[in-house]
Short mmCIF file of C-alpha atoms in Angstrom, two decimals:
data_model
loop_
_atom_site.label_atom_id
_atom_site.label_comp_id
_atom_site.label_asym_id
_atom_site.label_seq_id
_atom_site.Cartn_x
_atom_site.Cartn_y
_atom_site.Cartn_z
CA UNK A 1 0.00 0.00 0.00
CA UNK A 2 1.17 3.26 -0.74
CA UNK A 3 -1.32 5.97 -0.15
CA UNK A 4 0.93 8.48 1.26
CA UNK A 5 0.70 11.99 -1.14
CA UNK A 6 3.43 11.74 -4.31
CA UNK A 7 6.62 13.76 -3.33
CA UNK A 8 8.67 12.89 -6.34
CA UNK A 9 8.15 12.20 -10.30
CA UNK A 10 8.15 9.20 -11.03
CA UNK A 11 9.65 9.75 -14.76
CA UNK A 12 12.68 12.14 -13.57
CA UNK A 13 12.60 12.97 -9.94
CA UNK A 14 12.33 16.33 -9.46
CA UNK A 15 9.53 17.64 -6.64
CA UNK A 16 6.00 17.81 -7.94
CA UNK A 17 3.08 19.67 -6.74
CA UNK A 18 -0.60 19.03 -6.42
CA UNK A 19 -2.23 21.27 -8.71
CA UNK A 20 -5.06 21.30 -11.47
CA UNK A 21 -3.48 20.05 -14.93
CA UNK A 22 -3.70 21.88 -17.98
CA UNK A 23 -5.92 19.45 -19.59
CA UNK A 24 -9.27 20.18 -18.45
CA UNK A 25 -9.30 18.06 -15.46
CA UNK A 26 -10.83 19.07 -12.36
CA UNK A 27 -9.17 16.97 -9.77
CA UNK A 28 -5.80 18.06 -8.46
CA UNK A 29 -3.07 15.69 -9.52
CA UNK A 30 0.95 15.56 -8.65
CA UNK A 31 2.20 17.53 -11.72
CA UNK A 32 5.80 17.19 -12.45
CA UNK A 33 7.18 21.00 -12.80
CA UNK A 34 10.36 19.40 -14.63
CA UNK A 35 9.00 17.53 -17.29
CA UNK A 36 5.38 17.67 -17.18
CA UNK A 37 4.03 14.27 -16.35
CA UNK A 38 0.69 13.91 -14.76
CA UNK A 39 0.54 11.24 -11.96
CA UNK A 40 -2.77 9.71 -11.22
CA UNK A 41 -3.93 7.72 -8.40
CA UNK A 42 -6.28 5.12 -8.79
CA UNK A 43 -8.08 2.36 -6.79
CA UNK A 44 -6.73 -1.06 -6.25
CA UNK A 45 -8.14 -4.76 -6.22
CA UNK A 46 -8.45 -7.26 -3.93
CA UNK A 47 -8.78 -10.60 -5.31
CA UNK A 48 -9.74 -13.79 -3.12
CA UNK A 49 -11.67 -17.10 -3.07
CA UNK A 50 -14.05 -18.72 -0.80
CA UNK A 51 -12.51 -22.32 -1.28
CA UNK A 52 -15.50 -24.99 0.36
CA UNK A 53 -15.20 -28.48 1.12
CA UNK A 54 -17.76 -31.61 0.87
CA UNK A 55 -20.61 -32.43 -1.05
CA UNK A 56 -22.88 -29.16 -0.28
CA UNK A 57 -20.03 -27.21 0.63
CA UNK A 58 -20.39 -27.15 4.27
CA UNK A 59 -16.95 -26.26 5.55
CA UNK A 60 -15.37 -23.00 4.28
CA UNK A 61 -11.11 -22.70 4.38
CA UNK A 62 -9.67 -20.23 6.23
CA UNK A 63 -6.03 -18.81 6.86
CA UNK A 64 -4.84 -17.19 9.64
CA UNK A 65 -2.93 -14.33 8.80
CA UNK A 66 0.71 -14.35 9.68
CA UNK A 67 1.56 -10.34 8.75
CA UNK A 68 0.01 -7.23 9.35
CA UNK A 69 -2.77 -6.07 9.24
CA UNK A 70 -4.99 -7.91 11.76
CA UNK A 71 -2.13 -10.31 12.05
CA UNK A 72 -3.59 -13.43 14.27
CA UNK A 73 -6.96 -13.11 12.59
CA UNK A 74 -8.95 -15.07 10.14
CA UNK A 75 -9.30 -14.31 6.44
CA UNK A 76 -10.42 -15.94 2.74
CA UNK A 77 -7.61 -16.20 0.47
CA UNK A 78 -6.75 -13.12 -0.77
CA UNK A 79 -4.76 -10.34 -1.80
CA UNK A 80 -3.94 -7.30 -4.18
CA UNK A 81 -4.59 -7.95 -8.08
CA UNK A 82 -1.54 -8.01 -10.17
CA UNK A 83 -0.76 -6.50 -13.82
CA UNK A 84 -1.25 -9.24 -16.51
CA UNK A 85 -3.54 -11.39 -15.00
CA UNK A 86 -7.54 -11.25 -14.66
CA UNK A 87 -10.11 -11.23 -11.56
CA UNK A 88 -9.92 -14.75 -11.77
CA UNK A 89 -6.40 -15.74 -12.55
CA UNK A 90 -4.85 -13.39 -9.40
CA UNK A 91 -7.93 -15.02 -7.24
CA UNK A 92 -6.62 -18.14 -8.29
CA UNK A 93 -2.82 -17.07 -7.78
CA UNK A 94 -3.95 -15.86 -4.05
CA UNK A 95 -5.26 -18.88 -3.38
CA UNK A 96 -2.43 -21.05 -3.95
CA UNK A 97 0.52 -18.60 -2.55
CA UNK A 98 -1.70 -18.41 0.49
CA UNK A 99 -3.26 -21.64 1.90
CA UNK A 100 -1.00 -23.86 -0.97
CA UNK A 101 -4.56 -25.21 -1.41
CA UNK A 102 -5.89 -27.86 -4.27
CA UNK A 103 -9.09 -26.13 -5.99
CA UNK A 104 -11.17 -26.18 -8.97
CA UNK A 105 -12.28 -22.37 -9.92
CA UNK A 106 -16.05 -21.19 -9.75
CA UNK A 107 -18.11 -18.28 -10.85
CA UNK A 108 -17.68 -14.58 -9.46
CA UNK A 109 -19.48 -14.41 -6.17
CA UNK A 110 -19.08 -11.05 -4.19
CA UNK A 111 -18.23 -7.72 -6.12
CA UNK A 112 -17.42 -4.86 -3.34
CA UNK A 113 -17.26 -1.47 -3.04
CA UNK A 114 -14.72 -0.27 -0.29
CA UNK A 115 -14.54 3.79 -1.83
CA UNK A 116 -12.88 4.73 1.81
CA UNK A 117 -10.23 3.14 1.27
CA UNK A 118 -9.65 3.18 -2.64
CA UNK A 119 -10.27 -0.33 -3.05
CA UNK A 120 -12.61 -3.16 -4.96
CA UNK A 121 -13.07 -6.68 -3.85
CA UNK A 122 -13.68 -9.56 -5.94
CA UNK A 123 -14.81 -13.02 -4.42
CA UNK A 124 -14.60 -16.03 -6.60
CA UNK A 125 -16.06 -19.27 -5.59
CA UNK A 126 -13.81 -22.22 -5.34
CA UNK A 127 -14.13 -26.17 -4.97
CA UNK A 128 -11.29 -27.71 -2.94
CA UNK A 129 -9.81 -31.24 -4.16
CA UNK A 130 -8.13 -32.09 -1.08
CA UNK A 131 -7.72 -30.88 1.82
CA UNK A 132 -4.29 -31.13 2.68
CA UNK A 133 -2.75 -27.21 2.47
CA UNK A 134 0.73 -26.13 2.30
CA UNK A 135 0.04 -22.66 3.56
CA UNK A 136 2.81 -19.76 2.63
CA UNK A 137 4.92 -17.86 4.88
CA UNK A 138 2.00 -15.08 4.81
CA UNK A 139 -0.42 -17.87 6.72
CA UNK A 140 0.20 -19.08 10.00
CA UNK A 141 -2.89 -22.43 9.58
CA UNK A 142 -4.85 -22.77 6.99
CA UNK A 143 -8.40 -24.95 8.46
CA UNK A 144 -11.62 -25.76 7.67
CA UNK A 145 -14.86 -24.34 8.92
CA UNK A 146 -18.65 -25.52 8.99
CA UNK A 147 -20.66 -22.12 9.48
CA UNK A 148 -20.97 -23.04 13.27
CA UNK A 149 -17.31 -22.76 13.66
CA UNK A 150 -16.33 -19.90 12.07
CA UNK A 151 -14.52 -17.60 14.31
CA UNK A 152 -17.20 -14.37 13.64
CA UNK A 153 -15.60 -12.47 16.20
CA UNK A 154 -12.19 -13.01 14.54
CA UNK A 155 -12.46 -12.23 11.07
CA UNK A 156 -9.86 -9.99 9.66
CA UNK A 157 -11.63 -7.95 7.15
CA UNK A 158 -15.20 -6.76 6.76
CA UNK A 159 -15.36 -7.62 3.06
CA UNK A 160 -14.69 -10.99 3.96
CA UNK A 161 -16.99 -11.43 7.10
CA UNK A 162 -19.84 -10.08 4.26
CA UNK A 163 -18.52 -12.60 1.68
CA UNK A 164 -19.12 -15.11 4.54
CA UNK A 165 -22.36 -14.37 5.13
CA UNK A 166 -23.74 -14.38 1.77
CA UNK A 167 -22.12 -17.82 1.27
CA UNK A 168 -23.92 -19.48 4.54
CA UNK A 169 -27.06 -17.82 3.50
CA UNK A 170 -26.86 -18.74 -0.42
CA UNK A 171 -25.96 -22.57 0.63
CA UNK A 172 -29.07 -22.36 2.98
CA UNK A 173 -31.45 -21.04 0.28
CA UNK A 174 -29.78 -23.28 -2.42
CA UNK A 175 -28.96 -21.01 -5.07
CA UNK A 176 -25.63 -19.60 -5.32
CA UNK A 177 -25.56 -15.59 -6.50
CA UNK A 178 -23.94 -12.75 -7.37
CA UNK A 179 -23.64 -9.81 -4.94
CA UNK A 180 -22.59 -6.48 -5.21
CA UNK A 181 -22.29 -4.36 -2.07
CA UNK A 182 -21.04 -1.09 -0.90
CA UNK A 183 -18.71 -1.24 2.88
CA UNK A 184 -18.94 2.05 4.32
CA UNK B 1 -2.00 6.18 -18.47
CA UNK B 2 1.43 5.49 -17.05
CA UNK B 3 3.03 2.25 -17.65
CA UNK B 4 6.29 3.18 -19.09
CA UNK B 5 8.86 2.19 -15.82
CA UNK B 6 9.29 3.68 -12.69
CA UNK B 7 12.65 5.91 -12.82
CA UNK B 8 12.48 7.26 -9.40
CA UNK B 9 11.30 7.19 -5.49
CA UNK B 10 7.61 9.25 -5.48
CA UNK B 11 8.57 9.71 -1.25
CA UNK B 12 12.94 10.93 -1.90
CA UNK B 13 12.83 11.09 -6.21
CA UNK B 14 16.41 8.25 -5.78
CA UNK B 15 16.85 6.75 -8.77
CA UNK B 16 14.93 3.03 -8.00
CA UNK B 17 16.02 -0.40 -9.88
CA UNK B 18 13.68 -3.22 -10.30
CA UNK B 19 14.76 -6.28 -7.86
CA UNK B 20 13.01 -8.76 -5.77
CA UNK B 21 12.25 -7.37 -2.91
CA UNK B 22 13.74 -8.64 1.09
CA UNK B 23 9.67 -9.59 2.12
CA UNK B 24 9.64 -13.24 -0.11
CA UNK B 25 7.74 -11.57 -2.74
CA UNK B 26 8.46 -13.51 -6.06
CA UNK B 27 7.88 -10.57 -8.67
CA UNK B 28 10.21 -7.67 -9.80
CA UNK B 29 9.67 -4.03 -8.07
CA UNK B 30 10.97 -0.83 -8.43
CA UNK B 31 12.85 -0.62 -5.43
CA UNK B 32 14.41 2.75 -3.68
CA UNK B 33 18.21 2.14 -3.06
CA UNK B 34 17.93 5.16 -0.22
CA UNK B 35 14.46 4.66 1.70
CA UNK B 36 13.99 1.54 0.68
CA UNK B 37 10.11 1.74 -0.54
CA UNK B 38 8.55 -1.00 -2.60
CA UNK B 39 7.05 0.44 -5.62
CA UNK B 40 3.81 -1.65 -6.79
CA UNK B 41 2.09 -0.97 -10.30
CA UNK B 42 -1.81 -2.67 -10.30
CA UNK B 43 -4.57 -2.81 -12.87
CA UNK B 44 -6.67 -0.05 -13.42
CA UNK B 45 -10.24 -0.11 -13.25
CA UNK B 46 -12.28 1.35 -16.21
CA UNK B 47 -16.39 2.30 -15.13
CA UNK B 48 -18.81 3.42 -18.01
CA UNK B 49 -22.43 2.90 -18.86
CA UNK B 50 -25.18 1.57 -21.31
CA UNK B 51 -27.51 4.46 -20.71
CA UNK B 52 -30.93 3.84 -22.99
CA UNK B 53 -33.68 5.04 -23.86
CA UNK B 54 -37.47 4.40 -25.22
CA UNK B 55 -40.16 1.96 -23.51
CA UNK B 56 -38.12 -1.20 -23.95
CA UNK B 57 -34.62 0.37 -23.90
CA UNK B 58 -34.49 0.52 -27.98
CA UNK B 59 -31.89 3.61 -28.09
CA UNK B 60 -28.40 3.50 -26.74
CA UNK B 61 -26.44 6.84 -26.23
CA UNK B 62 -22.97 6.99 -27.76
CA UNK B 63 -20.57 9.18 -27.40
CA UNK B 64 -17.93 10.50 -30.59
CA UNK B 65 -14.18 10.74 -29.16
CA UNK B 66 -12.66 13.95 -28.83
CA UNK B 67 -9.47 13.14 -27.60
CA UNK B 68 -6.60 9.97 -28.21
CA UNK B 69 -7.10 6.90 -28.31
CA UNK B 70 -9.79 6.25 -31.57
CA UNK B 71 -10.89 9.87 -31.57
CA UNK B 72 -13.24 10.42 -33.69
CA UNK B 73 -14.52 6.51 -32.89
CA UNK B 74 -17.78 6.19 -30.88
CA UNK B 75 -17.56 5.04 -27.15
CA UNK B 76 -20.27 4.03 -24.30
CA UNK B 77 -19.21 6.76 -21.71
CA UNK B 78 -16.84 5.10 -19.80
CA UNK B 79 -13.14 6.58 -18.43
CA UNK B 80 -10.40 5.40 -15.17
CA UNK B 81 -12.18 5.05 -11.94
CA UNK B 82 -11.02 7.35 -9.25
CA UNK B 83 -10.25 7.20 -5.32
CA UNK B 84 -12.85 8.03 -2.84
CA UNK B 85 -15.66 6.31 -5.29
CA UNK B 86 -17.36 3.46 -5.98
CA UNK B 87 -17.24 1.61 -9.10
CA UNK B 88 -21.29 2.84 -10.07
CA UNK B 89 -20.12 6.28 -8.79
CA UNK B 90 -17.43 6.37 -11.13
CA UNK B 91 -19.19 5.16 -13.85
CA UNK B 92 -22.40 7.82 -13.36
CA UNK B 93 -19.69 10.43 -12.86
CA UNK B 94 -18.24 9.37 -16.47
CA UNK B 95 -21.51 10.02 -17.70
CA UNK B 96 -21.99 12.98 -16.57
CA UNK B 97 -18.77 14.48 -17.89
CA UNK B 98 -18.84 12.93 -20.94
CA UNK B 99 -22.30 12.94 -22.70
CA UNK B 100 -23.98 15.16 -19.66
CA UNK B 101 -26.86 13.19 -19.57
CA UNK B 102 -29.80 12.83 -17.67
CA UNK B 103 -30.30 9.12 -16.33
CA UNK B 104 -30.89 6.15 -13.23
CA UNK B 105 -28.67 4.21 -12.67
CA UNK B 106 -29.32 0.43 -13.12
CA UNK B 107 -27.46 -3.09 -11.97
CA UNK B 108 -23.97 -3.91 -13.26
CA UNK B 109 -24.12 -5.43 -16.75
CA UNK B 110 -20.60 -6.60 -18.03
CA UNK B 111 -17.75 -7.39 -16.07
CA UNK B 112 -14.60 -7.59 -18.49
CA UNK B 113 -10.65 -8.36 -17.83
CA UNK B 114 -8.12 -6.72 -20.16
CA UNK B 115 -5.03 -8.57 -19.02
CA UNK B 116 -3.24 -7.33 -21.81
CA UNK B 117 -2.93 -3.94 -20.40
CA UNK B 118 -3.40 -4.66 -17.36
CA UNK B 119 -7.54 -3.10 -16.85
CA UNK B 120 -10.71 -4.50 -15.80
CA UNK B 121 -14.16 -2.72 -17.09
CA UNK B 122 -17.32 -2.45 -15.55
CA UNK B 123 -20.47 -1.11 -17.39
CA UNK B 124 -23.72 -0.58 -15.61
CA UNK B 125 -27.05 -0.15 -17.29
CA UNK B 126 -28.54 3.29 -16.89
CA UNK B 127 -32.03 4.49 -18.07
CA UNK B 128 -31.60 7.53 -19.83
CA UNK B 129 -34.18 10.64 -18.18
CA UNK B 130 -34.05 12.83 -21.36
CA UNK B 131 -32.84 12.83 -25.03
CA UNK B 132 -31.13 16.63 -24.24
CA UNK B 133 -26.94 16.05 -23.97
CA UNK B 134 -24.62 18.27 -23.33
CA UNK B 135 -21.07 16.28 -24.05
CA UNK B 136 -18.11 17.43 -22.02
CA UNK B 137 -14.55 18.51 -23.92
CA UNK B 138 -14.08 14.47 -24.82
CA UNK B 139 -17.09 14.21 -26.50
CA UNK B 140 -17.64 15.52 -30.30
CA UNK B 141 -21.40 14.78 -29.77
CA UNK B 142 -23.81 12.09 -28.06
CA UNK B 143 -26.50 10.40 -30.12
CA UNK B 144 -29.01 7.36 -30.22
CA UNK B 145 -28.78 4.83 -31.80
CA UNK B 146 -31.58 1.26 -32.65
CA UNK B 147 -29.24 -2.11 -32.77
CA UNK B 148 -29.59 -1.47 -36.43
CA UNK B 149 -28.02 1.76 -36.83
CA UNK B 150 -25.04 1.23 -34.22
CA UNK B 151 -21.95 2.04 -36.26
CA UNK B 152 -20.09 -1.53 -35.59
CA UNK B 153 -17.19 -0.63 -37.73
CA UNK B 154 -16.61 2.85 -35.54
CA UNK B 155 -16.33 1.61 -32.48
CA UNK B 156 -13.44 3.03 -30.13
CA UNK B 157 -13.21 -0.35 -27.76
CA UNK B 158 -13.50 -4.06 -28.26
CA UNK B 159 -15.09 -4.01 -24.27
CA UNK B 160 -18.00 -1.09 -25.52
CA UNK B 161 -18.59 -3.68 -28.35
CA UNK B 162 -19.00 -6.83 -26.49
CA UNK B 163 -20.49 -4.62 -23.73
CA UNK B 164 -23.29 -3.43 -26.84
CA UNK B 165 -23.64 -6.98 -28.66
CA UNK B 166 -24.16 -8.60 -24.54
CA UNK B 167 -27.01 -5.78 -24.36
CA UNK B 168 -29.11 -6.20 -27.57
CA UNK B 169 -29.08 -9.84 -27.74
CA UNK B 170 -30.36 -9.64 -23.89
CA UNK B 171 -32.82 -7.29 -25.21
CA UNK B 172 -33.90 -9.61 -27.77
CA UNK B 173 -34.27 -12.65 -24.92
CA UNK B 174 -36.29 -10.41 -22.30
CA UNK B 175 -34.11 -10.46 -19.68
CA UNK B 176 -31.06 -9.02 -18.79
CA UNK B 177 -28.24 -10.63 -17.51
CA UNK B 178 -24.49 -10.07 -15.98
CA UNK B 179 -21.94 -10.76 -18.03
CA UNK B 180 -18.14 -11.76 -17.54
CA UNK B 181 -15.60 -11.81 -19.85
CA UNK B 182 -11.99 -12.01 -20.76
CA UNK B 183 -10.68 -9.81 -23.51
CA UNK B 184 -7.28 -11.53 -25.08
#
């Protein structure tokens, strides 16, 4: 994360300032006094799967986070989208780096809105093929959950307690959506 | 757009060199040799709309390109998401500026990765309030257009034409969908 205001360009160095560019835009921007550039900031993604177990998916996969933030706590795989690959290919890419997990891909699940904090999150669903995980060094255990177990109190990330939620409540109702939400 | 290389530190303007960095991450980063910040580089998000009009959404507003890329090409107002909004706020705000129309917004309608170049695009279906435009500076002018007069050989984006073909042929069905795609 790097949300801290742009002191430098990143084309030559020199200072910039935060002004209005010459362009027509009405949003200030760090313009490079040197040689001109225009840096923009722009939202990030989160990309993550909700990796189930069994023959309704009853138990969920969770990894206990073994860095900062809410280091201790329990999240979905998941993390920030890289260039050159899609929703579904940096879910995927999460998923594996972070709970070293065996899983077939699903369909796009959540789709959220966190505008505070310059950030989308994308939830894909995922079916597990084992469940033997080889968790990386950013996971301290990666375990299973039925929806009684899950550790409500203890989830890392409000995005992923809503993710959660809509899961238990789909597999209850017995059709699986899509849901787009906004997290204040 | 910036995806030519970082050069230099945006917190002390050093002159960075891509390496992997001392945290176990396995990709290449511009790294600062003096205060030793990670530089990431992540997708951009792209937010437009289908805004239409009529009883049975017959008329879809385009927009003519002012500016580079394909000006002169016709668009669905669309442009790069900013902070401190969602991806439907974006994609109203997009409207606004760009074909200054009068419209509701409706559900999310295409979903689309542009690995490629590293993008994902969202459009959302909007119900157009009035056939009066008043196009920002991007826009040469906004008209409607049936599924038979859409100029398929002018248009600026391969997403705005999947985005278009997605929302006709749903048309044609009765019910509208959402739609995901990849775009090679």
């Amino acid at each position: 994360m790097q949300r801290s205001p742009i002191q430098h360009c990143r084309n030559c160095g020199a200072a910039v300032s935060y002004r209005l560019p010459d362009d027509g835009d009405t949003k200030l921007r760090a313009v490079c006094p040197a040689c001109h550039t225009v840096h923009y900031e722009n939202p990030l993604n989160v990309v993550g799967t909700v990796p189930v177990w069994g023959d309704t998916g009853e138990q969920v996969l969770l990894c206990k986070r073994n860095i900062e933030p809410r280091k201790g706590k329990w999240t979905l795989p998941a993390g920030f989208m890289e260039l050159n690959e899609t929703t579904a290919e940096g879910a995927a890419r999460e998923t594996d780096e972070e709970a070293g997990a065996q899983f077939e891909m699903g369909p796009i699940f959540t789709l959220m809105n966190v505008a505070r904090v310059g950030q989308v999150h994308f939830y894909y669903r995922a079916r597990l093929l084992s469940t033997q995980f080889n968790p990386g060094t950013e996971t301290m255990e990666a375990q299973l959950f039925t929806e009684a177990e899950i550790p409500w109190d203890e989830i890392a990330f409000r995005t992923v307690k809503e993710t959660l939620e809509h899961y238990f409540a789909d597999r209850r109702s017995g059709q699986f959506g899509f849901h787009t939400l906004d997290i204040a």
